[in-house]
Coordinates of C-alpha atoms in Angstrom, one line a residue:
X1 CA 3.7 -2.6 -18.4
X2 CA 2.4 -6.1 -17.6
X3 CA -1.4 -6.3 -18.6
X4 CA -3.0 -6.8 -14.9
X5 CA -5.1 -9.8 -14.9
X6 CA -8.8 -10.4 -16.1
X7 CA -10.0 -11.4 -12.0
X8 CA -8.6 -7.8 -11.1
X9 CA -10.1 -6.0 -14.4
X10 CA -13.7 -7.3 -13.1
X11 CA -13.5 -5.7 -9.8
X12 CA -13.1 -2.1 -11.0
X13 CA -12.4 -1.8 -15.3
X14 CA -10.9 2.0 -15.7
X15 CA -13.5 3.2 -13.0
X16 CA -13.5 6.5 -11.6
X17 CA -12.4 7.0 -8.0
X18 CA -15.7 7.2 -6.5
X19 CA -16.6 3.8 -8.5
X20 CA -13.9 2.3 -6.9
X21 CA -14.6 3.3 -3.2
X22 CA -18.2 1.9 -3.7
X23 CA -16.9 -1.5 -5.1
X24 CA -14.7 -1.7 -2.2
X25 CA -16.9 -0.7 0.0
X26 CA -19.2 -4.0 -1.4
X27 CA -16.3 -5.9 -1.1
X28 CA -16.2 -4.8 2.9
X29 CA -19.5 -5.7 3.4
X30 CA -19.4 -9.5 2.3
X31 CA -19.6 -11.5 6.1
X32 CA -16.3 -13.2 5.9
X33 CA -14.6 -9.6 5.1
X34 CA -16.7 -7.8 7.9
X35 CA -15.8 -10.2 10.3
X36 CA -11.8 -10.1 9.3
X37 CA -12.0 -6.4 9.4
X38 CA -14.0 -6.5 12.9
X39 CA -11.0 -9.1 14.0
X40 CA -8.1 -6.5 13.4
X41 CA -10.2 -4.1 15.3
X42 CA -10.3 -6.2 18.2
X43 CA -6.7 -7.6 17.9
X44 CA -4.9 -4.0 18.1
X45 CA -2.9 -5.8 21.0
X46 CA -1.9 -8.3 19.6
X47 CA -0.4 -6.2 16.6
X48 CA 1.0 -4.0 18.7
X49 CA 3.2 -6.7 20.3
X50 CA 4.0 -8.0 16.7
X51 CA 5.4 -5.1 16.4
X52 CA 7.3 -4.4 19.6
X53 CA 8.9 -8.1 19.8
X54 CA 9.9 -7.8 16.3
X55 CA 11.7 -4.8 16.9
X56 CA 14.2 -5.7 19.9
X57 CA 15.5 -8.1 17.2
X58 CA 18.8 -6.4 15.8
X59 CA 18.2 -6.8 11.9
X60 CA 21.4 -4.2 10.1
X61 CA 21.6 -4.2 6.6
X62 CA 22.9 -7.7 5.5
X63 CA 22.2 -9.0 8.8
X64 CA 18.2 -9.5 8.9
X65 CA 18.8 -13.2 9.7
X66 CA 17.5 -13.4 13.4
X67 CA 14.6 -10.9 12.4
X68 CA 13.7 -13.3 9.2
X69 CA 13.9 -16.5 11.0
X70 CA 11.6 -15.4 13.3
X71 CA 9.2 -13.7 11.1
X72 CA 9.4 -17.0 9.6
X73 CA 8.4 -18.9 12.7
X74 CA 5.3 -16.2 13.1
X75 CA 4.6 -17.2 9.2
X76 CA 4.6 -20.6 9.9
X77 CA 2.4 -20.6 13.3
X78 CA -0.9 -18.6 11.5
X79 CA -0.5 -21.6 8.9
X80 CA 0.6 -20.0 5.9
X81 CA 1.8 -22.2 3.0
X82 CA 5.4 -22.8 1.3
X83 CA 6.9 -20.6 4.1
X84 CA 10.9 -20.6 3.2
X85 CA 13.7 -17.9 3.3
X86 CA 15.1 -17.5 -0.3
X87 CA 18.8 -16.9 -1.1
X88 CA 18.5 -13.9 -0.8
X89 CA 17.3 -13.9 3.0
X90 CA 13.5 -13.0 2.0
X91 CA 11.1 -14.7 4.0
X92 CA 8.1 -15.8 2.3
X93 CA 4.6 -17.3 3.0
X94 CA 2.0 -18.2 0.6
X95 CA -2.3 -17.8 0.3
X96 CA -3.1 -20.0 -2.1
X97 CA -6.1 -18.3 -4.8
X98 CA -9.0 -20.8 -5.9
X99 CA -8.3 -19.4 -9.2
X100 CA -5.0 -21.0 -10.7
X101 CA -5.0 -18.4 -13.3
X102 CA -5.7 -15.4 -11.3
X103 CA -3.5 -12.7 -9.8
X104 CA -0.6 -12.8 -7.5
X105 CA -0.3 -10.1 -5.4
X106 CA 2.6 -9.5 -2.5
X107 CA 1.9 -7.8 0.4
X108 CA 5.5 -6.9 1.7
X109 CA 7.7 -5.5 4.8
X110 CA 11.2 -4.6 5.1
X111 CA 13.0 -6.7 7.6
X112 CA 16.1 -4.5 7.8
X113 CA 17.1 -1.0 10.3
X114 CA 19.3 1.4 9.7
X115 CA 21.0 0.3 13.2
X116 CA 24.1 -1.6 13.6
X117 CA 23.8 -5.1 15.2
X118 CA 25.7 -4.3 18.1
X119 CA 23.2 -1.3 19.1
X120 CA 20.4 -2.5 21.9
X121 CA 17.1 -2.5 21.1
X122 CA 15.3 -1.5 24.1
X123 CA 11.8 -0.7 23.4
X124 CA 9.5 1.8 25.9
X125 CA 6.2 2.1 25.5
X126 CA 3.6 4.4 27.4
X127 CA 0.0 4.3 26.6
X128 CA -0.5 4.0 23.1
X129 CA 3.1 5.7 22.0
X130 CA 5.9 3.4 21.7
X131 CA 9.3 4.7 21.3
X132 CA 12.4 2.6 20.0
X133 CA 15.3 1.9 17.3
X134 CA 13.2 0.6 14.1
X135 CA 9.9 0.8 15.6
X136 CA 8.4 2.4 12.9
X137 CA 10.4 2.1 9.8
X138 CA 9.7 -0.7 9.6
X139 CA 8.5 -3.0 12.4
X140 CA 4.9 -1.2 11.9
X141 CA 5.1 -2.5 8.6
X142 CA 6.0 -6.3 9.5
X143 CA 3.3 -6.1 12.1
X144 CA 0.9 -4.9 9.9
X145 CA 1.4 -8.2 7.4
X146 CA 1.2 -10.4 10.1
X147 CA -1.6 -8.8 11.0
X148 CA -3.3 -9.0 7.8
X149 CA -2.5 -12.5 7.3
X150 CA -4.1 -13.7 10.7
X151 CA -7.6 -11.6 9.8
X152 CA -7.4 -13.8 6.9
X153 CA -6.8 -17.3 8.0
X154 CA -9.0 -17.3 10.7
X155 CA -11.8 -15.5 8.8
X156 CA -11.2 -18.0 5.6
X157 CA -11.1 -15.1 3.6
X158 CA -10.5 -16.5 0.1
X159 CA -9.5 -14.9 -2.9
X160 CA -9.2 -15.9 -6.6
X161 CA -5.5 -15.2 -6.6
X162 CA -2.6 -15.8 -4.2
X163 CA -1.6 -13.6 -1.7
X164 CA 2.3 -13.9 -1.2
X165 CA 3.0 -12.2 2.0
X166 CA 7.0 -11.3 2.1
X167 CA 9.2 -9.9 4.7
X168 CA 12.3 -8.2 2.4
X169 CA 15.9 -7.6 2.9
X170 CA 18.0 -4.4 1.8
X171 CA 15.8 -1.7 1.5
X172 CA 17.5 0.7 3.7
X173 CA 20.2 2.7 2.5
X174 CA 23.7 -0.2 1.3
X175 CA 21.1 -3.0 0.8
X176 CA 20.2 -1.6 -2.6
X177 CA 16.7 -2.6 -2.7
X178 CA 18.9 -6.2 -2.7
X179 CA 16.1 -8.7 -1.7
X180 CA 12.7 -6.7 -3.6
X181 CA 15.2 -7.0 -6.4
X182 CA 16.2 -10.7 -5.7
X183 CA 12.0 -11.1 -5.8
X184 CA 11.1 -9.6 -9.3
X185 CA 14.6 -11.2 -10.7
X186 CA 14.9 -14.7 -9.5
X187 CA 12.7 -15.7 -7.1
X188 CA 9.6 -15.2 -8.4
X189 CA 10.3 -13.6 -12.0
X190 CA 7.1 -13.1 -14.4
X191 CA 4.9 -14.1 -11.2
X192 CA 3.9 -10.9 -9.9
X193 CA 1.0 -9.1 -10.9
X194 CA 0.9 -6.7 -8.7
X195 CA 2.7 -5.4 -5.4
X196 CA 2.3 -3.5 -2.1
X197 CA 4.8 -2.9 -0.2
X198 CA 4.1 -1.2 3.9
X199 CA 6.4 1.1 5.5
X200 CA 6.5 3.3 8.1
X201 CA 3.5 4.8 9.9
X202 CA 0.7 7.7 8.8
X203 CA -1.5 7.4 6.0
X204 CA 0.5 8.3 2.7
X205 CA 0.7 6.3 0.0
X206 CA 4.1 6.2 -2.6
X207 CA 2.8 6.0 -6.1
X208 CA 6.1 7.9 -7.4
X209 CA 9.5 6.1 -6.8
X210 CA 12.1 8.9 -6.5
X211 CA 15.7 7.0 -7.9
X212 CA 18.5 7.5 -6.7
X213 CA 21.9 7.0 -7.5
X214 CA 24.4 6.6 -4.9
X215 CA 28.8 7.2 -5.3
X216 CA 31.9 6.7 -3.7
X217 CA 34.4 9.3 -5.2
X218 CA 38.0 8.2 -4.2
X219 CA 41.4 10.4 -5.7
X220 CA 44.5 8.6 -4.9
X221 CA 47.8 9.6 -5.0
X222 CA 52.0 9.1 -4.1
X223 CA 51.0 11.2 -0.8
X224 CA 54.7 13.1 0.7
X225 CA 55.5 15.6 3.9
X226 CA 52.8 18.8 3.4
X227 CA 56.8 20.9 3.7
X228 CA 59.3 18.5 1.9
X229 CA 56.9 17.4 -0.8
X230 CA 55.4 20.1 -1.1
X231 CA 54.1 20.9 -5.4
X232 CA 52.2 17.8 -6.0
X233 CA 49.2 16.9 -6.7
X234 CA 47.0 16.3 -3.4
X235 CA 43.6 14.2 -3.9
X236 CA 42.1 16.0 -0.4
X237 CA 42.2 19.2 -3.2
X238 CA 40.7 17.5 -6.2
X239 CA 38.5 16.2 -3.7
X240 CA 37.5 19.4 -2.6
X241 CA 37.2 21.0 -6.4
X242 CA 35.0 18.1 -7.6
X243 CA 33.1 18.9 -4.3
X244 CA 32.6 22.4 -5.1
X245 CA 31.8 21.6 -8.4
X246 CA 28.5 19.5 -7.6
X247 CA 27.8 22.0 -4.9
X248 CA 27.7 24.5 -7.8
X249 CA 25.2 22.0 -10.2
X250 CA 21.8 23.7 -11.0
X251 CA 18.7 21.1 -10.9
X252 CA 15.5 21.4 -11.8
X253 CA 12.6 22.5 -8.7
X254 CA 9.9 20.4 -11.1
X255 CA 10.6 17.0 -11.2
X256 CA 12.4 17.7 -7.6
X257 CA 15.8 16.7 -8.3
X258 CA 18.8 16.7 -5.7
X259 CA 21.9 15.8 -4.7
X260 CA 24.1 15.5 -1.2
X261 CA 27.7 14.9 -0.6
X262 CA 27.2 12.9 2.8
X263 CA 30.2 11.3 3.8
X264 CA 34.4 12.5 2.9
X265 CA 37.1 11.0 4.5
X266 CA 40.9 10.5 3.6
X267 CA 44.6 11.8 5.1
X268 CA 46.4 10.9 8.2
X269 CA 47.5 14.1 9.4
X270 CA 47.4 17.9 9.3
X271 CA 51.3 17.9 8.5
X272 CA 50.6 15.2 5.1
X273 CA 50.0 15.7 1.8
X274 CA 47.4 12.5 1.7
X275 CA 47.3 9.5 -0.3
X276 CA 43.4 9.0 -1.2
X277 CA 40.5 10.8 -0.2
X278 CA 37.2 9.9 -1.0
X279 CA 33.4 11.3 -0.7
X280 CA 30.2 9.5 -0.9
X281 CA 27.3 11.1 -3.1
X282 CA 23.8 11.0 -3.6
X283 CA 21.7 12.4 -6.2
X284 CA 18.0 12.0 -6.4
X285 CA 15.1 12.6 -8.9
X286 CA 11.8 11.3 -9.9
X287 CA 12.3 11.2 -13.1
X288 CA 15.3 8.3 -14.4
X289 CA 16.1 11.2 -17.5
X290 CA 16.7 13.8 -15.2
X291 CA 18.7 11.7 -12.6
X292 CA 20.6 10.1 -16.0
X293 CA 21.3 13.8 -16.6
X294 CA 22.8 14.6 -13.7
X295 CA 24.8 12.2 -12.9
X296 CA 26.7 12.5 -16.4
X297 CA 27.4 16.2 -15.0
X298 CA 28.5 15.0 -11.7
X299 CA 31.0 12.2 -13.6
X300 CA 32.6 15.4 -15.4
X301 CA 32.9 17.3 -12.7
X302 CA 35.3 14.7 -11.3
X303 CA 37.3 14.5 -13.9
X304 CA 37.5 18.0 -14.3
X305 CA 39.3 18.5 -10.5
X306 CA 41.1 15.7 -11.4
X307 CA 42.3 17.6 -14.3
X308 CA 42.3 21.1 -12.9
X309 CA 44.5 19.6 -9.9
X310 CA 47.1 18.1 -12.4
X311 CA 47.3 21.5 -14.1
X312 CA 47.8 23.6 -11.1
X313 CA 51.3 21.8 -10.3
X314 CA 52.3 21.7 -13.8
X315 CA 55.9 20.7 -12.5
X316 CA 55.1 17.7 -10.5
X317 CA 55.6 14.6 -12.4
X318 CA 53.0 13.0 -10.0
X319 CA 49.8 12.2 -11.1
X320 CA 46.5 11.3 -9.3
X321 CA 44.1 8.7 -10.0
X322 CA 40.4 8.8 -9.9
X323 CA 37.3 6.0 -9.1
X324 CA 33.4 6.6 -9.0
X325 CA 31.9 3.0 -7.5
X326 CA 28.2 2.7 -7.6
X327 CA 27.1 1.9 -4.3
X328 CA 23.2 2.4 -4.4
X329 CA 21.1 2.5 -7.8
X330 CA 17.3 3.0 -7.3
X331 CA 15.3 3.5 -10.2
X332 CA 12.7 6.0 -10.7
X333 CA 9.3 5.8 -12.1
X334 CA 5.6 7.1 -11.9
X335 CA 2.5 5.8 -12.2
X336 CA -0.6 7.9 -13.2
X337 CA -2.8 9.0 -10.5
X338 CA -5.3 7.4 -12.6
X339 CA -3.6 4.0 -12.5
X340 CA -5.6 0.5 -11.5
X341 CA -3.5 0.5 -8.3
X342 CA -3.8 3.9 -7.2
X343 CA -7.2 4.2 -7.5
X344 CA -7.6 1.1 -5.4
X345 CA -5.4 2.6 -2.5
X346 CA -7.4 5.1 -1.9
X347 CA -10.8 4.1 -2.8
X348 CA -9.3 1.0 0.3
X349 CA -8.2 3.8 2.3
X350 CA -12.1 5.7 2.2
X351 CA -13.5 2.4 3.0
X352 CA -11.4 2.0 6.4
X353 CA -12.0 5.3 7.5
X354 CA -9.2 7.3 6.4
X355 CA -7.9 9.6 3.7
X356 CA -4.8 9.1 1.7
X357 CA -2.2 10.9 0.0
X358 CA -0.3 10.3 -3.1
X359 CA 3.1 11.0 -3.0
X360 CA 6.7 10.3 -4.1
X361 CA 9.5 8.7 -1.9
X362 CA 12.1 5.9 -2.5
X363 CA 10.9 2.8 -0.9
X364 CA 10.8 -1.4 -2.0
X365 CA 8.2 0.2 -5.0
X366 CA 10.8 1.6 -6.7
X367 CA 12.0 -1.7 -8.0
X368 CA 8.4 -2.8 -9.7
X369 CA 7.4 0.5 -10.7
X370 CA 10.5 0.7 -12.9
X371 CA 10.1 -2.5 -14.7
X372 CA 6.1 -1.5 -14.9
X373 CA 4.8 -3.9 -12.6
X374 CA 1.8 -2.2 -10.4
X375 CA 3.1 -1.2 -7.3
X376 CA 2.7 1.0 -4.3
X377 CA 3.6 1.7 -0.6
X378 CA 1.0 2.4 1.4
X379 CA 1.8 3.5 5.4
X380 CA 0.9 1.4 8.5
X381 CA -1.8 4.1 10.3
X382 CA -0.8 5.3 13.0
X383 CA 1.6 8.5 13.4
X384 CA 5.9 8.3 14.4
X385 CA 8.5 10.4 14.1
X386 CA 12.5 10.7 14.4
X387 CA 12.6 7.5 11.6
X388 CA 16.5 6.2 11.3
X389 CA 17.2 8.0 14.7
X390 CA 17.6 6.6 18.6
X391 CA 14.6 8.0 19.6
X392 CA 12.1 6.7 16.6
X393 CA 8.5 6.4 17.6
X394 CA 5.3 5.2 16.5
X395 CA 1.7 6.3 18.3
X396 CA -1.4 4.2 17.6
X397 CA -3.7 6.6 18.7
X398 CA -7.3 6.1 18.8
X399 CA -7.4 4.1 15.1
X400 CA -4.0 2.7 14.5
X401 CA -6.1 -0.5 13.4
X402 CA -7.2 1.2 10.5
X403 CA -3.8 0.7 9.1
X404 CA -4.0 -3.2 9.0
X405 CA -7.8 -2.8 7.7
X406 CA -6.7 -0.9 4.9
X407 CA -4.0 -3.3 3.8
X408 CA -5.9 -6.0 4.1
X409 CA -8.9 -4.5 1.4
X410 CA -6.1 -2.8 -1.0
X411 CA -5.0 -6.7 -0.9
X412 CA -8.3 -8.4 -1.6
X413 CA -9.3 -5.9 -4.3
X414 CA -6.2 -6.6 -6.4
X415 CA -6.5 -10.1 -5.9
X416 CA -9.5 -10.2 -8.0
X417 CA -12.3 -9.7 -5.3
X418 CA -13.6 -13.1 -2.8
X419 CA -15.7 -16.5 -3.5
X420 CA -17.0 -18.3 -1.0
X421 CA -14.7 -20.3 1.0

């Protein structure tokens, strides 16, 4: 693990939680802060409508463009520095620290739904609940930066590190964690110090990346009439004996470890022995030795049907073939509850009014925790339901703003504490 910086080490050295929350709490009370905090209280509105014009952008995995040019045009009206998209299709903005030395921190959204582009985006609202495609998971999230980042410049909040504020591409589902990985690679390798990533509503906060590894399982074979051909090898069979196979896998309860075949397709009709079939697989753990485990089971299993459907038409001179494809890798890692960050997320959640949660889930985090960077998720306040469905929905409710307040102190505690402007 990267040692965190000397500017975040002086704001709370190995404190104990309750030492945290009362250095936070300091931090809250310095004028610039107070009147930053007071300004995302008043401004609910105008987050709120972040959120919902945001959010009737279509923005499908590897199609965030329109989303992350305008996110990019919202970056460069609250006067944020460097603003650019990267290759990858991040879109960046800078907060310069005074301190060229101290931290940099990122305070993160995901710019991408699970929705294709050709799905409308109508959003509804009534009252405080809003109801709509993404509206959630994770335009809350990209509101919530915005959000931050305006409480900031108009305040002249400084800090002795930068804030990099970062809209990222590919975190749902095929994306791979593509642009959080493009970040920590390329973009800015060995400049990160520390990283928080917001997603989805409530109050929990991801300290625990659960991995995952994702597969596409395809058999392939000479295919024939299901009557003239029939005594050959059929991959829809393997298929289903590697299938029942992985259904058959025992896993542990503790670390929760699973797996899901999701998606199987292949054949053209009821009266054809078929030429491929394939099945997509998903297998999930928080520990990467247990999900390593796994996974080496899962691989034999395949080969197994493949081998136990060659042997049950002994006189076919046909023979299948067999491909796993990787098609999502998400490493897992944990972070002690006792951790720098963690300790900080929740002693900045006390301080807005809230309580927090730590828990496990696969999110951007994943990526940093893995290579021992300090990271977490933290949610957007509010409450929502129905996330990746048609009829998502996020409610404000009476605080909703403490969301925004509590990014914005998790941000300046790790990036070193404030100076005057």
């Amino acid at each position: 693990m990267r040692p965190i910086p000397t500017a975040v080490l002086t704001l709370c050295v190995l404190a104990a939680p309750s030492v945290a929350t009362a250095q936070v709490a300091e931090l809250a009370r310095r004028p610039e802060v107070t009147r930053a905090l007071e300004a995302l209280r008043a401004a609910n509105e105008w987050t709120l409508t972040q959120q919902i014009e945001l959010c009737t952008i279509p923005a499908p995995p590897f199609g965030e463009e329109a989303r992350g040019a305008e996110l990019r045009r919202r970056f460069e009206a609250l006067g944020l520095e460097r603003v650019r998209i990267d290759a990858e299709g991040n879109v960046i903005g800078e907060r310069s620290g005074l301190d060229p030395r101290g931290p940099r921190v990122v305070l993160s959204a995901h710019l991408d739904t699970v929705f294709p582009d050709t799905l409308p985006m109508p959003m509804t609202r009534d009252g405080t609940r809003i109801a709509g495609p993404g509206i959630g998971d994770d335009c809350r999230g990209l509101a919530v930066i915005l959000a931050v980042a305006r409480a900031l410049q108009q305040h002249a909040v400084r800090t002795p590190g930068t804030v990099v504020f970062v809209g990222t591409v590919g975190e749902e589902g095929p994306g791979n964690l593509r642009g959080v990985r493009h970040l920590f690679d390329r973009q800015s390798a060995g400049r990160i110090d520390a990283f928080i990533s917001v997603d989805g509503a409530g109050w929990g906060t991801t300290t625990r990346a659960v991995g995952s590894a994702r597969y596409r399982v395809t058999y392939r074979g000479l295919g024939g009439h299901s009557y003239g051909a029939f005594g050959m090898p059929n991959p829809i069979h393997a298929l289903g004996r590697a299938m029942a196979a992985i259904a058959d896998l025992v896993v542990p309860v503790t670390p929760k470890t699973t797996f899901n075949v999701g998606v199987i397709e292949g054949g053209t009709s009821v009266n054809s022995i078929a030429m491929w079939a394939a099945m997509d697989v998903d297998f999930r753990s928080e520990r990467q030795d247990v999900l390593d485990q796994v996974t080496a089971r899962f691989r034999r299993a395949v080969t197994e049907a493949l081998d136990a459907e060659h042997a049950r038409w002994p006189a076919s001179s046909q023979r299948l073939t067999v491909e796993i494809e990787e098609i999502g890798l998400r490493p897992a890692g944990a972070q002690p509850d006792s951790a720098l960050i963690a300790r900080l997320a929740v002693a900045a959640a006390r301080t807005a009014g809230v309580t927090t949660a730590l828990e496990a889930s696969s999110t951007d985090a994943n990526y940093p925790i893995g290579l021992g960077i300090p990271a977490v998720t933290i949610d957007g306040g509010g409450r929502g339901g129905a996330s990746h469905s048609l009829s998502e929905w996020y409610d404000d409710g009476p605080d909703g703003w403490r969301g925004p307040q509590w990014a914005m102190l998790l941000t300046l505690a790790l990036a070193g504490g404030l100076t005057a402007p």
